[in-house]
Coordinates of N, CA and C and ligand atoms in Angstrom, one line a residue:
I1 N 14.5 -4.9 -31.1 CA 15.0 -5.2 -29.8 C 14.9 -3.9 -28.9
L2 N 14.3 -4.0 -27.8 CA 14.2 -2.8 -26.9 C 15.2 -2.9 -25.8
D3 N 15.6 -1.8 -25.3 CA 16.6 -1.8 -24.1 C 15.9 -2.1 -22.9
I4 N 16.5 -3.1 -22.1 CA 15.9 -3.5 -20.8 C 16.5 -2.6 -19.7
L5 N 15.7 -2.0 -18.9 CA 16.2 -1.1 -17.8 C 16.8 -2.0 -16.7
V6 N 17.9 -1.5 -16.1 CA 18.6 -2.2 -15.1 C 18.5 -1.6 -13.7
Y7 N 18.2 -2.4 -12.7 CA 18.1 -2.0 -11.3 C 19.4 -1.2 -10.9
P8 N 19.4 -0.1 -10.2 CA 18.2 0.5 -9.5 C 17.6 1.7 -10.3
D9 N 17.4 1.5 -11.7 CA 16.8 2.6 -12.5 C 15.4 2.9 -11.9
P10 N 15.2 4.2 -11.6 CA 13.9 4.6 -10.9 C 12.7 4.3 -11.8
R11 N 12.9 4.2 -13.1 CA 11.7 3.9 -14.0 C 11.1 2.5 -13.7
L12 N 11.9 1.6 -13.1 CA 11.4 0.3 -12.8 C 10.5 0.4 -11.6
R13 N 10.4 1.5 -11.0 CA 9.5 1.7 -9.8 C 8.2 2.3 -10.1
E14 N 8.0 2.6 -11.4 CA 6.7 3.3 -11.8 C 5.6 2.2 -11.8
V15 N 4.4 2.7 -11.5 CA 3.2 1.8 -11.5 C 2.6 2.0 -12.9
A16 N 2.5 0.9 -13.7 CA 2.0 1.0 -15.1 C 0.5 1.2 -15.1
A17 N 0.1 2.0 -16.2 CA -1.3 2.3 -16.4 C -2.1 1.2 -17.1
P18 N -3.3 1.0 -16.8 CA -4.1 0.0 -17.6 C -4.2 0.4 -19.0
V19 N -4.2 -0.7 -19.9 CA -4.3 -0.4 -21.3 C -5.8 -0.1 -21.6
A20 N -6.0 1.0 -22.3 CA -7.4 1.5 -22.5 C -8.0 0.7 -23.7
Q21 N -7.2 0.5 -24.7 CA -7.7 0.0 -26.0 C -6.6 -1.0 -26.5
V22 N -7.0 -2.3 -26.7 CA -6.0 -3.2 -27.3 C -6.0 -3.0 -28.8
D23 N -5.1 -2.2 -29.3 CA -5.0 -1.9 -30.7 C -3.7 -2.3 -31.3
D24 N -3.5 -1.9 -32.6 CA -2.3 -2.4 -33.3 C -1.0 -1.9 -32.6
D25 N -1.1 -0.7 -31.9 CA 0.1 -0.2 -31.2 C 0.5 -1.1 -30.1
I26 N -0.5 -1.6 -29.3 CA -0.3 -2.5 -28.2 C 0.2 -3.8 -28.7
R27 N -0.3 -4.3 -29.9 CA 0.1 -5.6 -30.5 C 1.6 -5.4 -30.9
R28 N 2.0 -4.3 -31.4 CA 3.3 -4.1 -31.9 C 4.3 -4.0 -30.7
L29 N 3.8 -3.4 -29.6 CA 4.6 -3.3 -28.4 C 4.8 -4.8 -27.9
A30 N 3.8 -5.6 -27.9 CA 3.9 -7.0 -27.4 C 4.9 -7.7 -28.3
D31 N 4.8 -7.5 -29.6 CA 5.8 -8.2 -30.5 C 7.2 -7.8 -30.2
D32 N 7.4 -6.5 -30.0 CA 8.8 -6.0 -29.7 C 9.3 -6.5 -28.4
M33 N 8.3 -6.7 -27.4 CA 8.7 -7.2 -26.1 C 9.1 -8.7 -26.2
L34 N 8.3 -9.4 -27.0 CA 8.6 -10.9 -27.2 C 10.0 -11.0 -27.9
E35 N 10.3 -10.2 -28.9 CA 11.6 -10.3 -29.6 C 12.7 -10.0 -28.6
T36 N 12.5 -9.0 -27.7 CA 13.5 -8.6 -26.7 C 13.7 -9.7 -25.7
M37 N 12.5 -10.3 -25.3 CA 12.6 -11.4 -24.3 C 13.4 -12.6 -24.8
Y38 N 13.1 -13.0 -26.0 CA 13.8 -14.2 -26.6 C 15.3 -13.9 -26.7
D39 N 15.6 -12.6 -27.2 CA 17.0 -12.2 -27.3 C 17.7 -12.3 -26.0
A40 N 17.0 -12.0 -24.9 CA 17.6 -12.0 -23.6 C 17.5 -13.3 -22.9
Q41 N 17.0 -14.3 -23.6 CA 16.8 -15.7 -23.0 C 15.9 -15.6 -21.8
G42 N 14.9 -14.7 -21.8 CA 14.0 -14.7 -20.6 C 12.8 -15.5 -20.9
I43 N 11.9 -15.8 -19.9 CA 10.7 -16.5 -20.2 C 9.5 -15.6 -19.8
G44 N 9.8 -14.3 -19.4 CA 8.8 -13.4 -19.2 C 9.4 -12.0 -19.3
L45 N 8.6 -11.0 -19.6 CA 9.0 -9.6 -19.7 C 7.8 -8.7 -19.5
A46 N 8.0 -7.6 -18.7 CA 6.9 -6.7 -18.4 C 7.2 -5.4 -19.1
A47 N 6.2 -4.6 -19.6 CA 6.5 -3.4 -20.3 C 7.3 -2.4 -19.5
T48 N 7.1 -2.4 -18.1 CA 7.8 -1.6 -17.2 C 9.4 -1.7 -17.4
Q49 N 9.8 -3.0 -17.8 CA 11.2 -3.2 -17.9 C 11.8 -2.6 -19.1
V50 N 11.0 -2.2 -20.1 CA 11.5 -1.6 -21.3 C 11.0 -0.1 -21.3
G51 N 10.7 0.4 -20.1 CA 10.4 1.8 -20.0 C 9.0 2.2 -20.5
V52 N 8.1 1.3 -20.7 CA 6.8 1.6 -21.2 C 5.8 1.5 -20.1
N53 N 5.0 2.5 -19.8 CA 4.1 2.5 -18.6 C 2.7 2.0 -18.9
Q54 N 2.7 0.8 -19.5 CA 1.4 0.2 -19.9 C 1.4 -1.2 -19.2
R55 N 0.2 -1.7 -18.8 CA 0.1 -3.0 -18.2 C 0.0 -4.1 -19.2
V56 N 1.2 -4.4 -19.8 CA 1.4 -5.4 -20.8 C 2.5 -6.4 -20.4
V57 N 2.3 -7.7 -20.4 CA 3.3 -8.7 -20.0 C 3.3 -9.7 -21.2
V58 N 4.5 -10.2 -21.5 CA 4.7 -11.3 -22.5 C 5.4 -12.4 -21.7
M59 N 5.1 -13.6 -22.1 CA 5.7 -14.8 -21.5 C 5.8 -15.9 -22.5
D60 N 6.8 -16.8 -22.3 CA 6.9 -18.0 -23.1 C 7.6 -19.0 -22.3
L61 N 6.9 -20.0 -21.8 CA 7.5 -21.0 -20.9 C 7.9 -22.2 -21.7
A62 N 7.7 -22.2 -23.0 CA 8.0 -23.4 -23.8 C 9.5 -23.7 -23.7
E63 N 9.8 -25.0 -23.9 CA 11.2 -25.4 -24.0 C 11.9 -24.8 -25.2
E64 N 13.2 -24.7 -25.1 CA 14.0 -24.2 -26.2 C 13.5 -24.6 -27.5
G65 N 13.4 -23.7 -28.5 CA 13.0 -24.1 -29.8 C 11.5 -24.0 -30.0
A66 N 10.7 -24.7 -29.2 CA 9.3 -24.6 -29.4 C 8.9 -23.1 -28.9
R67 N 7.9 -22.6 -29.5 CA 7.5 -21.2 -29.1 C 6.0 -21.2 -28.8
Q68 N 5.7 -20.8 -27.6 CA 4.2 -20.6 -27.2 C 4.1 -19.3 -26.5
P69 N 4.2 -18.2 -27.4 CA 4.2 -16.8 -26.8 C 2.8 -16.5 -26.2
L70 N 2.8 -15.9 -25.0 CA 1.6 -15.5 -24.4 C 1.6 -14.0 -24.2
V71 N 0.5 -13.3 -24.4 CA 0.4 -11.9 -24.2 C -0.6 -11.6 -23.1
L72 N -0.3 -11.0 -22.0 CA -1.2 -10.7 -20.9 C -1.4 -9.2 -20.9
I73 N -2.6 -8.8 -21.1 CA -2.9 -7.3 -21.1 C -3.8 -7.0 -19.9
N74 N -3.5 -6.0 -19.1 CA -4.2 -5.8 -17.8 C -4.4 -7.0 -17.0
P75 N -3.3 -7.8 -16.7 CA -3.4 -9.0 -16.0 C -3.8 -8.7 -14.5
E76 N -4.6 -9.6 -13.9 CA -5.0 -9.4 -12.5 C -5.0 -10.8 -11.9
I77 N -4.5 -10.9 -10.6 CA -4.6 -12.2 -9.9 C -5.9 -12.1 -9.1
L78 N -6.7 -13.2 -9.3 CA -8.1 -13.2 -8.7 C -8.0 -14.0 -7.4
D79 N -7.2 -15.1 -7.3 CA -7.0 -15.9 -6.1 C -5.6 -16.4 -6.0
R80 N -5.2 -16.6 -4.7 CA -3.9 -17.1 -4.4 C -4.1 -18.3 -3.4
E81 N -3.3 -19.3 -3.6 CA -3.4 -20.4 -2.7 C -2.0 -20.9 -2.3
G82 N -1.8 -21.3 -1.1 CA -0.5 -21.9 -0.7 C 0.6 -21.0 -0.8
A83 N 1.8 -21.6 -0.6 CA 3.1 -20.8 -0.6 C 4.2 -21.8 -1.1
A84 N 5.0 -21.2 -1.9 CA 6.2 -22.0 -2.5 C 7.4 -21.1 -2.6
T85 N 8.5 -21.6 -2.2 CA 9.7 -20.8 -2.4 C 10.6 -21.3 -3.5
G86 N 11.1 -20.4 -4.4 CA 11.9 -20.8 -5.5 C 12.9 -19.8 -5.8
Q87 N 14.0 -20.2 -6.5 CA 15.0 -19.2 -6.9 C 14.5 -18.4 -8.1
E88 N 14.7 -17.1 -8.0 CA 14.3 -16.2 -9.1 C 15.4 -15.4 -9.6
G89 N 15.3 -15.1 -10.9 CA 16.3 -14.1 -11.5 C 15.4 -13.0 -12.1
C90 N 16.0 -12.1 -12.7 CA 15.3 -11.0 -13.3 C 16.1 -10.3 -14.4
L91 N 15.5 -10.1 -15.6 CA 16.3 -9.5 -16.7 C 16.8 -8.1 -16.4
S92 N 16.1 -7.5 -15.3 CA 16.5 -6.2 -14.9 C 17.5 -6.2 -13.8
I93 N 17.8 -7.4 -13.3 CA 18.8 -7.5 -12.2 C 19.7 -8.7 -12.6
P94 N 20.5 -8.5 -13.7 CA 21.2 -9.5 -14.3 C 22.3 -10.1 -13.4
G95 N 22.4 -11.5 -13.4 CA 23.4 -12.2 -12.7 C 23.1 -12.5 -11.2
F96 N 21.9 -12.1 -10.7 CA 21.6 -12.3 -9.3 C 20.4 -13.2 -9.2
Y97 N 20.5 -14.3 -8.3 CA 19.5 -15.2 -8.2 C 19.3 -15.5 -6.7
E98 N 18.0 -15.3 -6.2 CA 17.7 -15.4 -4.8 C 16.4 -16.1 -4.6
D99 N 16.2 -16.8 -3.5 CA 15.0 -17.5 -3.2 C 13.9 -16.4 -2.8
V100 N 12.7 -16.7 -3.4 CA 11.6 -15.8 -3.2 C 10.3 -16.7 -2.9
E101 N 9.5 -16.3 -1.9 CA 8.3 -17.0 -1.6 C 7.2 -16.4 -2.4
R102 N 6.4 -17.3 -3.1 CA 5.2 -16.8 -3.9 C 4.1 -17.7 -3.5
A103 N 2.9 -17.3 -3.9 CA 1.7 -18.2 -3.8 C 2.0 -19.4 -4.7
E104 N 1.6 -20.6 -4.3 CA 1.8 -21.9 -5.0 C 0.9 -22.0 -6.2
R105 N -0.4 -21.6 -6.0 CA -1.4 -21.7 -7.1 C -2.1 -20.4 -7.2
I106 N -2.3 -19.9 -8.4 CA -3.1 -18.7 -8.6 C -4.2 -18.9 -9.6
R107 N -5.2 -18.0 -9.5 CA -6.2 -17.9 -10.6 C -6.0 -16.4 -11.1
F108 N -5.7 -16.3 -12.4 CA -5.6 -14.9 -12.9 C -6.4 -14.7 -14.1
R109 N -6.6 -13.4 -14.5 CA -7.4 -13.0 -15.6 C -6.6 -11.9 -16.4
A110 N -6.8 -11.9 -17.7 CA -6.1 -10.9 -18.5 C -6.8 -10.8 -19.9
L111 N -6.5 -9.8 -20.7 CA -7.0 -9.7 -22.0 C -5.9 -10.3 -22.9
D112 N -6.3 -11.0 -24.0 CA -5.2 -11.5 -24.9 C -4.9 -10.5 -26.0
R113 N -4.1 -10.8 -27.0 CA -3.7 -9.8 -27.9 C -4.8 -9.3 -28.8
E114 N -6.0 -10.0 -28.8 CA -7.1 -9.5 -29.6 C -8.0 -8.7 -28.7
G115 N -7.6 -8.6 -27.4 CA -8.5 -7.8 -26.4 C -9.6 -8.7 -25.8
R116 N -9.5 -10.1 -26.0 CA -10.5 -11.0 -25.4 C -10.1 -11.4 -24.0
P117 N -11.0 -11.3 -23.0 CA -10.7 -11.7 -21.7 C -10.6 -13.2 -21.5
W118 N -9.7 -13.6 -20.7 CA -9.6 -15.1 -20.4 C -9.1 -15.2 -18.9
E119 N -9.6 -16.3 -18.3 CA -9.2 -16.6 -16.9 C -8.5 -17.9 -16.9
Q120 N -7.5 -18.1 -16.0 CA -6.8 -19.4 -16.0 C -6.2 -19.6 -14.6
E121 N -6.1 -20.9 -14.3 CA -5.4 -21.4 -13.1 C -4.0 -21.6 -13.5
A122 N -3.0 -21.4 -12.5 CA -1.6 -21.7 -12.8 C -0.9 -22.2 -11.5
E123 N 0.1 -23.0 -11.7 CA 0.9 -23.4 -10.6 C 2.3 -23.6 -11.2
G124 N 3.3 -23.9 -10.3 CA 4.7 -24.1 -10.7 C 5.2 -22.8 -11.4
L125 N 6.1 -23.0 -12.4 CA 6.8 -21.9 -13.0 C 5.9 -20.8 -13.6
M126 N 4.7 -21.3 -14.1 CA 3.8 -20.3 -14.7 C 3.2 -19.4 -13.6
A127 N 2.9 -20.0 -12.5 CA 2.4 -19.1 -11.4 C 3.5 -18.2 -10.9
V128 N 4.7 -18.6 -10.8 CA 5.8 -17.8 -10.3 C 6.0 -16.6 -11.3
C129 N 6.0 -17.0 -12.6 CA 6.3 -16.0 -13.6 C 5.2 -14.9 -13.7
V130 N 4.0 -15.3 -13.6 CA 2.8 -14.4 -13.6 C 2.9 -13.4 -12.4
Q131 N 3.2 -13.9 -11.2 CA 3.4 -13.1 -10.1 C 4.6 -12.1 -10.2
H132 N 5.7 -12.7 -10.7 CA 6.9 -11.9 -10.9 C 6.6 -10.7 -11.9
E133 N 5.9 -11.0 -13.0 CA 5.7 -10.0 -14.0 C 4.7 -8.9 -13.5
I134 N 3.6 -9.4 -12.8 CA 2.6 -8.4 -12.4 C 3.3 -7.5 -11.3
D135 N 4.2 -8.0 -10.5 CA 5.0 -7.2 -9.6 C 5.7 -6.1 -10.4
H136 N 6.3 -6.4 -11.5 CA 7.0 -5.4 -12.4 C 6.0 -4.3 -12.7
L137 N 4.8 -4.6 -13.1 CA 3.8 -3.6 -13.5 C 3.4 -2.7 -12.3
D138 N 3.7 -3.2 -11.1 CA 3.4 -2.4 -9.9 C 4.6 -1.8 -9.3
G139 N 5.7 -1.8 -10.1 CA 7.0 -1.2 -9.7 C 7.7 -2.0 -8.6
K140 N 7.3 -3.3 -8.5 CA 8.0 -4.1 -7.5 C 9.0 -5.1 -8.1
L141 N 10.1 -5.3 -7.4 CA 11.2 -6.2 -7.9 C 11.4 -7.3 -6.9
F142 N 12.0 -8.4 -7.3 CA 12.1 -9.6 -6.4 C 13.1 -9.2 -5.2
V143 N 14.0 -8.2 -5.4 CA 14.9 -7.8 -4.4 C 14.1 -7.2 -3.2
D144 N 12.9 -6.7 -3.5 CA 12.1 -6.1 -2.4 C 11.7 -7.1 -1.3
Y145 N 11.8 -8.4 -1.7 CA 11.4 -9.5 -0.7 C 12.6 -10.0 0.1
L146 N 13.8 -9.4 -0.2 CA 15.0 -9.8 0.5 C 15.3 -8.9 1.6
S147 N 16.3 -9.2 2.5 CA 16.6 -8.3 3.6 C 17.2 -7.0 3.0
E148 N 17.1 -6.0 3.8 CA 17.7 -4.7 3.4 C 19.2 -4.9 3.1
L149 N 19.9 -5.7 3.9 CA 21.3 -5.9 3.7 C 21.6 -6.5 2.3
K150 N 20.8 -7.6 2.0 CA 21.0 -8.3 0.7 C 20.7 -7.4 -0.4
R151 N 19.6 -6.6 -0.3 CA 19.1 -5.7 -1.4 C 20.2 -4.7 -1.6
K152 N 20.8 -4.1 -0.5 CA 21.9 -3.1 -0.7 C 23.1 -3.7 -1.4
R153 N 23.4 -4.9 -1.0 CA 24.6 -5.6 -1.6 C 24.4 -5.8 -3.1
I154 N 23.2 -6.2 -3.5 CA 23.0 -6.4 -4.9 C 23.0 -5.1 -5.6
R155 N 22.4 -4.1 -5.0 CA 22.4 -2.8 -5.7 C 23.8 -2.2 -5.9
R156 N 24.7 -2.3 -4.8 CA 26.0 -1.8 -4.9 C 26.8 -2.6 -6.0
K157 N 26.7 -3.9 -6.0 CA 27.4 -4.7 -7.0 C 26.9 -4.4 -8.4
L158 N 25.6 -4.2 -8.6 CA 25.1 -3.9 -10.0 C 25.5 -2.5 -10.4
E159 N 25.5 -1.6 -9.5 CA 25.9 -0.2 -9.9 C 27.4 -0.2 -10.3
K160 N 28.2 -1.0 -9.6 CA 29.6 -1.1 -10.0 C 29.8 -1.7 -11.4
L161 N 29.0 -2.8 -11.7 CA 29.1 -3.5 -13.0 C 28.7 -2.5 -14.1
V162 N 27.6 -1.7 -13.8 CA 27.2 -0.7 -14.7 C 28.3 0.4 -15.0
R163 N 28.9 0.8 -13.9 CA 30.0 1.8 -14.0 C 31.1 1.3 -14.9
Q164 N 31.4 -0.1 -14.7 CA 32.5 -0.7 -15.4 C 32.1 -1.0 -16.8
G165 N 30.8 -0.7 -17.2 CA 30.3 -1.0 -18.5 C 30.2 -2.4 -18.8
R166 N 30.1 -3.2 -17.7 CA 30.0 -4.7 -17.9 C 28.5 -5.1 -17.9
V167 N 27.6 -4.2 -17.8 CA 26.2 -4.5 -17.9 C 25.6 -3.5 -18.9
N168 N 25.0 -4.0 -20.0 CA 24.5 -3.0 -21.0 C 23.2 -2.4 -20.4
V169 N 23.3 -1.1 -20.1 CA 22.2 -0.4 -19.4 C 21.1 0.0 -20.4
G170 N 19.9 -0.3 -20.1 CA 18.8 0.0 -21.0 C 18.4 1.4 -20.9
G171 N 17.8 1.9 -21.9 CA 17.0 3.2 -21.9 C 17.9 4.5 -21.8
Ligands
LIG1 O1 12.8 -10.3 -15.5 C1 11.8 -10.9 -15.9 O2 10.7 -10.6 -15.7 C2 12.1 -12.3 -16.6 C3 12.2 -13.3 -15.5 C4 10.9 -14.0 -15.3 C5 11.0 -15.0 -14.2 C6 11.6 -14.8 -13.0 C7 11.7 -15.8 -12.0 C8 11.1 -17.0 -12.3 C9 10.4 -17.2 -13.5 C10 10.4 -16.2 -14.5 C11 13.4 -14.2 -15.7 O3 14.6 -13.5 -15.9 S1 13.3 -15.1 -17.2 C12 14.8 -16.0 -17.0 C13 14.5 -17.4 -16.4 C14 14.5 -18.4 -17.3 C15 14.1 -19.7 -16.9 C16 13.7 -19.9 -15.6 C17 13.6 -18.8 -14.7 C18 14.0 -17.6 -15.1
LIG2 ZN1 12.0 -9.5 -13.6

């Protein structure tokens, strides 16, 4: 289980580097990230959130119990269509949920855990999650889409919870 960094930790703002070689070290990182994501009841996790500066994302949108882990290495969005607003949370911004507008349908490309490239269309929760995770790799958080006032309020509340030791701070 890896520690998940909590906003406003500056390491969440780093832009992750492309993975040069999909090797056993990257596969072990992806497995550690999946274990961390399941433990935190997330459906997605980006390497940036565990303080690793590599473009690796793990996801599992399957219902409770069933497991369909996905590993996206060097993910890129090729096309975006439409717009859809939905409530988002973030494992690095625990306890806060706000509406965020995202592209409704996307076409994305990534390498799988064997290093094989694949392209896919996505909509609904899958499209939202992929956009949310790729933002993490670019040092972006969903609070960046909110008003300055809302972002400040969330930051102050989270800093207070961290000071009171009521949020386990990662890293
Ligand atoms: O912090 C993360 O990247 C995990 C995010 C991924 C996510 C955010 C918004 C919408 C979809 C996925 C979540 O914390 S995972 C928790 C969760 C679980 C079910 C539905 C939505 C969010
Ligand atoms: Zn997140």
